[in-house]
Short mmCIF file of C-alpha atoms in Angstrom, two decimals:
data_model
loop_
_atom_site.label_atom_id
_atom_site.label_comp_id
_atom_site.label_asym_id
_atom_site.label_seq_id
_atom_site.Cartn_x
_atom_site.Cartn_y
_atom_site.Cartn_z
CA MET A 23 75.73 -14.54 -23.88
CA THR A 24 73.67 -11.90 -24.67
CA GLU A 25 70.69 -11.19 -22.48
CA SER A 26 67.02 -10.93 -23.75
CA PHE A 27 66.34 -7.15 -22.10
CA GLN A 28 68.07 -3.90 -21.26
CA LEU A 29 68.91 -2.31 -18.29
CA PHE A 30 69.17 1.29 -18.27
CA GLN A 31 68.88 4.78 -15.74
CA ARG A 32 66.66 7.56 -16.90
CA ALA A 33 68.55 10.96 -17.17
CA GLY A 34 68.32 12.19 -13.58
CA SER A 35 67.69 8.76 -12.31
CA SER A 36 70.32 7.03 -10.79
CA LYS A 37 67.16 4.07 -10.79
CA TRP A 38 67.54 1.20 -13.17
CA TRP A 39 64.62 0.29 -15.88
CA VAL A 40 64.76 -2.45 -18.28
CA ARG A 41 62.77 -3.47 -21.35
CA PHE A 42 62.56 -6.31 -23.46
CA SER A 43 60.57 -6.93 -26.22
CA ILE A 44 57.77 -9.88 -26.08
CA LYS A 45 56.40 -10.64 -30.13
CA GLY A 46 53.11 -9.88 -30.72
CA GLN A 47 52.99 -7.16 -27.89
CA GLY A 48 55.79 -4.30 -28.63
CA GLN A 49 58.30 -3.16 -26.74
CA ILE A 50 58.10 -3.07 -21.99
CA ARG A 51 59.67 -1.73 -20.31
CA LYS A 52 59.29 -1.51 -16.09
CA SER A 53 60.94 0.01 -13.36
CA LEU A 54 62.93 -2.14 -11.38
CA ASP A 55 62.90 0.35 -8.30
CA THR A 56 66.52 -0.25 -7.53
CA THR A 57 70.04 1.53 -7.70
CA ASP A 58 72.35 -1.02 -7.32
CA GLN A 59 72.77 -3.03 -10.95
CA ASN A 60 73.71 -6.43 -9.22
CA GLU A 61 69.94 -6.48 -7.77
CA ALA A 62 68.57 -4.57 -10.74
CA HIS A 63 69.95 -7.61 -13.04
CA GLN A 64 68.61 -10.36 -10.74
CA ARG A 65 65.21 -8.25 -11.11
CA ALA A 66 65.34 -7.75 -14.69
CA ARG A 67 65.61 -11.47 -15.88
CA LYS A 68 62.98 -12.10 -13.10
CA ALA A 69 60.61 -9.45 -15.17
CA PHE A 70 61.57 -10.65 -18.67
CA TYR A 71 60.84 -14.17 -17.98
CA GLU A 72 57.77 -13.70 -16.09
CA ALA A 73 56.43 -12.04 -18.69
CA SER A 74 57.54 -14.35 -21.98
CA TYR A 75 55.32 -17.17 -19.02
CA ARG A 76 52.01 -14.93 -19.81
CA ALA A 77 52.59 -13.97 -23.15
CA GLU A 78 52.89 -18.08 -23.53
CA ASN A 79 50.17 -19.13 -21.75
CA GLY A 80 47.51 -15.84 -23.76
CA LEU A 81 48.29 -13.22 -21.26
CA THR A 82 49.16 -10.52 -21.41
CA ALA A 83 52.39 -9.89 -20.90
CA THR A 84 52.05 -7.63 -18.45
CA VAL A 85 50.20 -7.47 -14.55
CA VAL A 86 47.14 -5.44 -15.82
CA LYS A 87 45.19 -3.14 -12.12
CA PHE A 88 41.61 -4.18 -11.57
CA ALA A 89 40.96 -0.58 -11.95
CA THR A 90 42.53 -0.36 -15.77
CA VAL A 91 40.90 -3.10 -16.33
CA ALA A 92 37.79 -1.57 -15.37
CA GLU A 93 37.97 1.45 -16.49
CA GLU A 94 38.33 0.35 -19.62
CA PHE A 95 34.81 -2.38 -18.64
CA ILE A 96 33.22 1.18 -18.49
CA ALA A 97 34.44 2.28 -21.80
CA LYS A 98 33.65 -0.55 -23.41
CA ILE A 99 28.98 0.08 -21.42
CA GLU A 100 29.23 3.32 -22.69
CA ARG A 101 30.55 2.93 -26.39
CA GLU A 102 27.32 -0.42 -26.77
CA VAL A 103 24.99 2.32 -25.35
CA LYS A 104 25.57 5.43 -27.83
CA ARG A 105 25.41 1.68 -30.82
CA GLY A 106 22.33 1.20 -28.74
CA GLU A 107 23.14 -2.50 -27.48
CA ARG A 108 22.42 -1.98 -24.02
CA ASN A 109 19.91 0.86 -23.09
CA VAL A 110 21.17 3.95 -21.09
CA ALA A 111 19.41 2.65 -17.67
CA GLN A 112 22.67 0.79 -17.32
CA GLY A 113 25.14 3.11 -18.95
CA GLN A 114 24.13 5.37 -16.22
CA LYS A 115 24.24 2.94 -12.92
CA ALA A 116 26.60 0.61 -14.31
CA PRO A 117 29.17 2.88 -14.06
CA ALA A 118 28.93 4.01 -10.51
CA THR A 119 27.95 0.39 -9.54
CA ILE A 120 31.85 -0.64 -10.86
CA ARG A 121 33.52 2.37 -8.87
CA ARG A 122 32.09 2.91 -5.99
CA TYR A 123 32.04 -0.72 -5.54
CA PHE A 124 34.34 -2.77 -7.17
CA VAL A 125 37.27 -0.53 -7.79
CA GLY A 126 36.04 0.59 -3.38
CA TYR A 127 37.46 -2.75 -3.12
CA PHE A 128 39.80 -4.40 -5.19
CA GLY A 129 41.50 -0.78 -6.29
CA ASP A 130 44.39 -1.26 -7.98
CA ARG A 131 45.28 -4.98 -6.90
CA PRO A 132 46.21 -7.30 -9.89
CA VAL A 133 43.06 -8.23 -11.66
CA ASP A 134 44.97 -11.66 -12.30
CA GLY A 135 45.26 -12.06 -8.73
CA ILE A 136 41.33 -12.48 -7.24
CA THR A 137 40.59 -15.58 -6.06
CA ASP A 138 37.14 -17.08 -5.10
CA ARG A 139 38.24 -16.58 -1.47
CA ASP A 140 38.29 -12.83 -2.38
CA VAL A 141 35.25 -12.53 -3.92
CA SER A 142 33.44 -14.43 -0.91
CA ALA A 143 35.05 -11.43 0.82
CA TYR A 144 34.31 -8.77 -1.00
CA ILE A 145 30.59 -9.93 -1.47
CA GLU A 146 30.06 -9.72 2.80
CA TRP A 147 31.64 -6.13 2.44
CA ARG A 148 29.12 -5.05 -0.02
CA LYS A 149 26.48 -6.48 2.11
CA ASP A 150 27.99 -4.44 5.52
CA TYR A 151 29.06 -1.17 2.96
CA TRP A 152 26.09 0.96 4.57
CA THR A 153 25.82 -0.07 7.51
CA THR A 154 28.95 -0.77 9.21
CA GLY A 155 31.42 -0.50 5.94
CA PRO A 156 32.86 2.54 3.92
CA GLY A 157 29.62 4.25 3.58
CA LYS A 158 28.30 4.42 7.22
CA ASP A 159 30.54 8.22 6.88
CA ILE A 160 28.73 9.23 3.59
CA ALA A 161 25.92 11.96 3.35
CA PHE A 162 25.72 12.26 0.20
CA ILE A 163 26.07 10.57 -3.10
CA PRO A 164 27.56 13.02 -6.10
CA TYR A 165 26.31 12.00 -9.54
CA MET A 166 26.17 13.87 -13.31
CA ARG A 167 23.22 15.28 -14.67
CA ALA A 168 22.93 17.12 -17.48
CA GLY A 169 26.76 17.95 -17.72
CA ARG A 170 27.00 18.79 -14.36
CA GLN A 171 27.16 17.11 -10.64
CA ILE A 172 25.13 17.20 -8.48
CA ARG A 173 24.91 15.40 -5.23
CA ARG A 174 21.88 13.35 -3.62
CA PRO A 175 21.58 12.69 0.51
CA VAL A 176 21.88 9.26 1.65
CA THR A 177 18.24 7.58 2.66
CA LYS A 178 18.74 4.38 3.36
CA ARG A 179 21.42 2.40 5.27
CA GLU A 180 20.55 -1.10 4.93
CA VAL A 181 21.74 -4.54 3.70
CA PRO A 182 21.41 -4.30 -0.56
CA SER A 183 18.17 -6.72 -1.45
CA LEU A 184 18.35 -9.68 -3.53
CA SER A 185 17.78 -8.16 -6.31
CA ARG A 186 19.94 -5.45 -6.14
CA GLN A 187 22.90 -8.96 -4.84
CA ARG A 188 21.95 -10.44 -8.01
CA ASN A 189 22.50 -8.17 -10.48
CA GLU A 190 26.16 -6.76 -9.23
CA SER A 191 27.13 -10.18 -9.64
CA VAL A 192 26.19 -10.69 -12.75
CA LEU A 193 28.05 -6.97 -13.80
CA LEU A 194 31.05 -8.36 -11.84
CA ARG A 195 31.25 -11.36 -13.53
CA GLN A 196 30.34 -10.10 -17.51
CA LEU A 197 33.46 -7.39 -16.04
CA LEU A 198 35.92 -10.86 -15.26
CA ARG A 199 34.63 -12.40 -18.55
CA PHE A 200 35.64 -8.74 -20.44
CA ALA A 201 39.15 -9.14 -18.42
CA ALA A 202 40.02 -12.60 -19.58
CA LYS A 203 38.74 -11.94 -23.08
CA GLN A 204 41.70 -8.84 -23.43
CA GLY A 205 44.13 -11.47 -22.07
CA TYR A 206 44.30 -9.88 -18.44
CA ILE A 207 43.61 -13.35 -17.19
CA LYS A 208 43.57 -16.77 -17.81
CA GLN A 209 39.37 -18.16 -18.50
CA ALA A 210 40.57 -20.82 -15.68
CA ALA A 211 41.06 -18.61 -13.32
CA MET A 212 38.99 -17.12 -13.27
CA PRO A 213 37.06 -17.17 -10.15
CA GLU A 214 34.15 -18.29 -9.62
CA ILE A 215 30.66 -15.17 -8.52
CA GLU A 216 27.46 -16.85 -7.31
CA VAL A 217 24.86 -15.16 -8.74
CA THR A 218 21.69 -15.28 -5.53
CA LYS A 219 18.67 -16.48 -7.22
CA ALA A 220 15.38 -13.88 -5.09
CA PRO A 221 12.89 -15.66 -4.18
CA ASP A 222 9.25 -15.61 -6.83
CA VAL A 223 7.33 -12.94 -4.97
CA PRO A 224 3.54 -12.50 -6.50
CA ARG A 225 3.96 -8.83 -8.16
CA PRO A 226 1.64 -6.52 -6.11
CA SER A 227 -1.02 -6.30 -7.79
CA PHE A 228 -5.35 -4.70 -7.40
CA THR A 229 -8.31 -7.34 -8.09
CA ALA A 230 -11.04 -5.86 -10.42
CA ASN A 231 -12.31 -4.05 -7.51
CA GLU A 232 -9.53 -2.20 -6.53
CA PHE A 233 -8.96 -0.82 -9.48
CA GLY A 234 -12.99 -0.06 -9.86
CA LYS A 235 -12.08 2.58 -7.11
CA LEU A 236 -9.14 3.22 -8.38
CA THR A 237 -10.42 4.47 -11.07
CA GLU A 238 -13.12 5.68 -9.74
CA THR A 239 -11.80 7.48 -7.31
CA SER A 240 -9.18 9.45 -9.78
CA LEU A 241 -12.40 10.81 -11.74
CA ALA A 242 -13.79 12.48 -8.89
CA ARG A 243 -10.29 13.78 -7.99
CA ILE A 244 -9.60 15.72 -10.84
CA SER A 245 -13.72 17.08 -10.84
CA GLU A 246 -13.90 18.77 -7.43
CA THR A 247 -10.57 20.71 -8.24
CA SER A 248 -10.96 24.20 -9.66
CA ASN A 249 -7.48 24.63 -10.13
CA ASP A 250 -6.37 23.94 -13.95
CA ARG A 251 -3.08 22.86 -13.24
CA VAL A 252 -3.52 19.80 -10.69
CA ARG A 253 -6.92 18.80 -12.06
CA ARG A 254 -4.51 18.15 -15.96
CA ASP A 255 -2.08 16.68 -14.08
CA ARG A 256 -4.51 14.29 -12.64
CA ALA A 257 -6.35 13.54 -16.13
CA ILE A 258 -2.79 13.02 -17.48
CA LEU A 259 -2.54 10.31 -14.53
CA HIS A 260 -6.21 8.81 -14.93
CA ALA A 261 -4.90 8.76 -19.02
CA TYR A 262 -1.54 6.70 -17.20
CA MET A 263 -2.98 4.48 -15.51
CA MET A 264 -5.88 3.66 -17.93
CA ILE A 265 -3.18 2.62 -21.30
CA ALA A 266 -0.76 1.30 -18.69
CA ALA A 267 -3.53 -0.95 -17.41
CA PHE A 268 -4.86 -2.05 -20.74
CA THR A 269 -1.70 -2.99 -22.68
CA GLY A 270 0.34 -3.65 -20.17
CA CYS A 271 3.12 -1.23 -21.25
CA ARG A 272 6.41 -1.26 -18.54
CA PRO A 273 6.87 2.34 -16.61
CA THR A 274 9.86 2.78 -18.80
CA GLU A 275 8.03 1.78 -22.22
CA MET A 276 5.46 4.34 -21.47
CA LYS A 277 8.11 6.95 -20.77
CA GLY A 278 9.37 6.30 -23.70
CA LEU A 279 6.16 6.64 -25.70
CA ASN A 280 6.16 8.51 -28.63
CA TRP A 281 2.81 9.43 -31.29
CA GLY A 282 4.60 7.91 -34.25
CA ASP A 283 4.88 4.66 -32.23
CA VAL A 284 0.54 5.09 -32.15
CA LEU A 285 0.61 3.44 -34.84
CA GLY A 286 -2.74 4.30 -36.43
CA TYR A 287 -3.37 7.07 -34.36
CA ARG A 288 -3.87 10.75 -36.82
CA ASP A 289 -5.78 8.19 -39.27
CA GLY A 290 -8.26 6.40 -37.00
CA ARG A 291 -9.24 9.13 -35.09
CA GLU A 292 -12.44 9.95 -36.43
CA LYS A 293 -13.44 6.69 -36.13
CA SER A 294 -15.32 4.66 -33.47
CA PHE A 295 -13.13 3.22 -31.21
CA ALA A 296 -14.61 0.23 -31.90
CA GLU A 297 -13.82 0.93 -36.87
CA ARG A 298 -9.58 2.22 -35.20
CA ASP A 299 -7.07 -0.51 -36.12
CA ILE A 300 -4.96 0.96 -33.69
CA ARG A 301 -0.61 -1.05 -33.12
CA ILE A 302 1.10 0.43 -29.59
CA ARG A 303 5.09 0.00 -30.66
CA VAL A 304 7.49 -0.33 -28.06
CA ARG A 305 11.04 -0.02 -27.09
CA GLY A 306 12.57 -2.10 -23.35
CA LYS A 307 15.06 -4.41 -22.33
CA GLY A 308 16.84 -3.57 -25.29
CA LYS A 309 14.10 -4.59 -27.03
CA PHE A 310 11.04 -3.90 -29.43
CA ARG A 311 7.16 -5.89 -30.12
CA THR A 312 3.92 -4.31 -31.94
CA PHE A 313 1.17 -5.11 -29.94
CA ILE A 314 -2.99 -4.43 -30.22
CA PRO A 315 -4.13 -2.34 -26.77
CA LEU A 316 -7.35 -3.13 -25.04
CA GLU A 317 -10.15 -1.06 -26.62
CA ALA A 318 -11.14 0.65 -22.98
CA ALA A 319 -7.14 1.93 -23.57
CA LEU A 320 -8.60 4.42 -26.79
CA PRO A 321 -10.08 7.60 -24.80
CA SER A 322 -6.90 8.20 -22.97
CA PHE A 323 -4.89 8.57 -26.43
CA ASP A 324 -7.32 11.77 -27.54
CA LEU A 325 -6.36 13.35 -23.77
CA LEU A 326 -3.41 12.97 -24.03
CA TRP A 327 -3.10 14.04 -28.18
CA THR A 328 -5.25 17.24 -26.35
CA PHE A 329 -3.10 18.12 -23.63
CA ALA A 330 0.03 17.33 -26.01
CA LYS A 331 -1.26 19.53 -28.51
CA ASN A 332 -2.28 22.53 -26.15
CA ALA A 333 1.46 22.17 -24.42
CA LEU A 334 3.15 21.81 -27.49
CA GLY A 335 0.85 25.02 -29.85
CA ARG A 336 0.62 22.62 -32.65
CA GLU A 337 -0.33 18.81 -33.33
CA PRO A 338 2.32 16.58 -31.92
CA ILE A 339 4.57 14.96 -34.58
CA ASP A 340 5.87 11.11 -34.35
CA SER A 341 9.25 12.05 -32.51
CA ASP A 342 7.18 13.74 -29.64
CA PRO A 343 6.14 12.05 -26.65
CA VAL A 344 2.82 10.68 -25.08
CA PHE A 345 2.86 12.09 -22.14
CA VAL A 346 3.83 16.12 -21.57
CA THR A 347 4.34 18.17 -19.02
CA THR A 348 2.52 21.88 -19.50
CA GLN A 349 6.20 23.15 -20.88
CA GLY A 350 5.94 20.17 -23.50
CA LYS A 351 8.90 18.32 -22.10
CA ARG A 352 8.34 14.52 -21.70
CA LEU A 353 6.79 13.36 -18.75
CA ASP A 354 9.25 12.04 -16.37
CA SER A 355 7.52 10.51 -13.85
CA VAL A 356 3.85 9.61 -11.77
CA LYS A 357 5.39 8.51 -8.49
CA ARG A 358 4.02 11.01 -6.54
CA SER A 359 1.05 11.70 -7.88
CA LEU A 360 0.51 8.00 -7.82
CA SER A 361 1.00 7.78 -4.63
CA GLU A 362 -1.51 11.06 -3.27
CA LEU A 363 -3.75 8.69 -5.69
CA LEU A 364 -3.31 4.53 -4.17
CA SER A 365 -3.35 6.36 -0.72
CA ALA A 366 -6.47 8.04 -0.79
CA CYS A 367 -8.30 4.62 -2.38
CA ASP A 368 -5.80 3.34 0.92
CA LEU A 369 -4.74 1.03 -1.88
CA LEU A 370 -0.87 1.75 -1.67
CA THR A 371 0.04 -1.98 -0.30
CA ASP A 372 -1.23 -4.48 -1.23
CA HIS A 373 -2.98 -7.37 1.19
CA ARG A 374 0.95 -8.43 1.78
CA GLY A 375 2.28 -4.79 3.13
CA VAL A 376 3.78 -4.89 -0.23
CA ARG A 377 4.50 -1.26 -1.41
CA ARG A 378 1.72 -0.96 -4.95
CA THR A 379 4.00 1.25 -8.18
CA SER A 380 3.20 2.37 -11.44
CA TYR A 381 4.74 -1.53 -12.51
CA SER A 382 1.22 -3.27 -10.65
CA PHE A 383 -1.27 -1.64 -13.85
CA ARG A 384 1.47 -4.52 -16.26
CA HIS A 385 0.38 -6.79 -13.28
CA PHE A 386 -3.50 -5.94 -13.48
CA TYR A 387 -3.00 -6.37 -16.45
CA ILE A 388 -1.52 -9.43 -17.16
CA SER A 389 -3.58 -11.04 -14.32
CA GLN A 390 -6.55 -9.89 -15.99
CA GLN A 391 -5.80 -11.29 -19.46
CA LEU A 392 -4.98 -14.49 -17.78
CA MET A 393 -8.62 -14.71 -16.07
CA ALA A 394 -10.30 -14.11 -19.30
CA GLY A 395 -8.31 -17.53 -20.99
CA VAL A 396 -5.67 -16.31 -22.69
CA ASP A 397 -3.68 -17.98 -23.78
CA VAL A 398 0.00 -17.25 -22.28
CA PHE A 399 2.64 -18.06 -25.07
CA ILE A 400 0.07 -15.22 -26.72
CA LEU A 401 -0.04 -12.87 -23.44
CA ALA A 402 3.95 -13.66 -23.66
CA GLN A 403 4.40 -12.31 -26.58
CA ASN A 404 2.24 -9.51 -25.80
CA THR A 405 4.35 -8.32 -23.11
CA GLY A 406 7.40 -9.27 -23.90
CA THR A 407 7.99 -11.96 -21.29
CA SER A 408 8.55 -15.56 -21.83
CA SER A 409 5.76 -17.71 -20.91
CA ASP A 410 8.10 -19.31 -17.41
CA MET A 411 8.23 -14.98 -15.63
CA ILE A 412 4.34 -15.44 -16.17
CA HIS A 413 4.36 -18.95 -15.09
CA ARG A 414 6.88 -18.31 -12.20
CA PHE A 415 5.41 -14.89 -11.11
CA TYR A 416 1.18 -15.44 -11.52
CA ALA A 417 1.05 -19.78 -10.75
CA ASP A 418 -1.18 -17.55 -7.90
CA VAL A 419 -4.14 -16.46 -10.58
CA ARG A 420 -4.89 -19.66 -11.34
CA GLU A 421 -5.41 -20.70 -7.47
CA CYS A 422 -8.11 -17.82 -6.65
CA PRO A 423 -11.53 -18.57 -7.05
CA GLU A 424 -12.07 -15.71 -9.40
CA PHE A 425 -9.68 -17.72 -11.95
CA ARG A 426 -11.97 -20.62 -11.73
CA ALA A 427 -14.92 -19.17 -12.24
CA ARG A 428 -14.10 -17.07 -15.61
CA ARG A 429 -12.79 -20.79 -16.80
CA GLY A 430 -15.82 -21.84 -15.73
CA GLY A 431 -17.88 -19.57 -18.51
CA LEU A 432 -18.23 -16.22 -17.17
CA SER A 433 -18.75 -14.56 -20.46
CA ILE A 434 -16.78 -11.18 -20.77
CA ARG A 435 -18.52 -8.76 -22.69
CA ARG A 436 -16.90 -6.49 -25.68
CA SER A 437 -17.15 -2.80 -23.48
CA SER A 438 -15.38 -5.13 -20.22
CA PRO A 439 -12.34 -4.17 -19.80
CA LEU A 440 -11.17 -7.34 -18.93
CA ARG A 441 -11.91 -8.84 -22.79
CA THR A 442 -8.76 -9.75 -24.82
CA ALA A 443 -6.91 -7.61 -27.03
CA ARG A 444 -8.66 -7.33 -30.50
CA ARG A 445 -7.44 -9.05 -33.80
CA ARG A 446 -4.46 -11.31 -31.52
#
């Protein structure tokens, strides 16, 4: 009887190998790891029938290691980032998470051998990684920046937040689904991954009085210093706060904002603020939207135009960033200067002790628009979120006395920074 496989030995080796072909998957070669021909024959027959069974059931003929699949998935993520199908932040964070945690635990195990029990064990291992697990002895984390490998010290050794656990669970599930689509595991055999749901917590924002105190202190700090560089930095921070608070932009959207995204700005520079017809176009979370800012944000664009013109030595073009450094580079972050200002106002945390960030201005905008009676669906469209998210995270706004007072007929003057957007 003719076998469907062939035994052979490579030159210079006494160990036996097997080769055979699987329809649609080409020729497969595999070491049998034995020098005994009879043993090799038995192992070869087993390897052939296992490969045939896998192929008949829609899988790859050979078992693939988890680490191999992980690298293929990372390559897919990088291609999606280049095509603009994923945001750059995901392209930077996901590979590091996959290699450190997923591959660090599952390593060279067959990807189709991972069970529900294995995933549960991994989740516990991941929670303890930086406290009692492998990370407890790691002092620095290497990463790439501008083509160079640098490192940062490990400053936090704690259990990952619920939000991070959720994000990593979603990423692991995406990886295993990718493996199933590639034929490495059967869809029905995929382990179940429970995604931890973080409780809905009201965002740290500002009350109208707190925001008033913040802006007054900001302006005072600008005028009190004689250092030109410090005055410029504080003025840019003030402009950042005003635009964020009266547009509802996310920090990532602010960072990526170019002058070409401030639609109608050049045409209206000589007009009064009330006569300008300006719209903002932003990109974030893989989407883009265009909306009308509140009038209170407009003076800050004039200030930033002047700063950009001085830094660049010419009038800004559409591709130039709105927020620039003195060298004309895109401003990366206002985290440090904002923390200093919040500390100076005793507003670094809200009444619950939750630390405020640049995201708090977006929450201030949404809260104040709700209190001004703006329709939730219009507000959701304007801020690039869903009405469900607004209901979930801003339900407490509707319960406060200030909201009931506004809804009871308190008028909002056109010049008020809390008025609804024009032409909405």
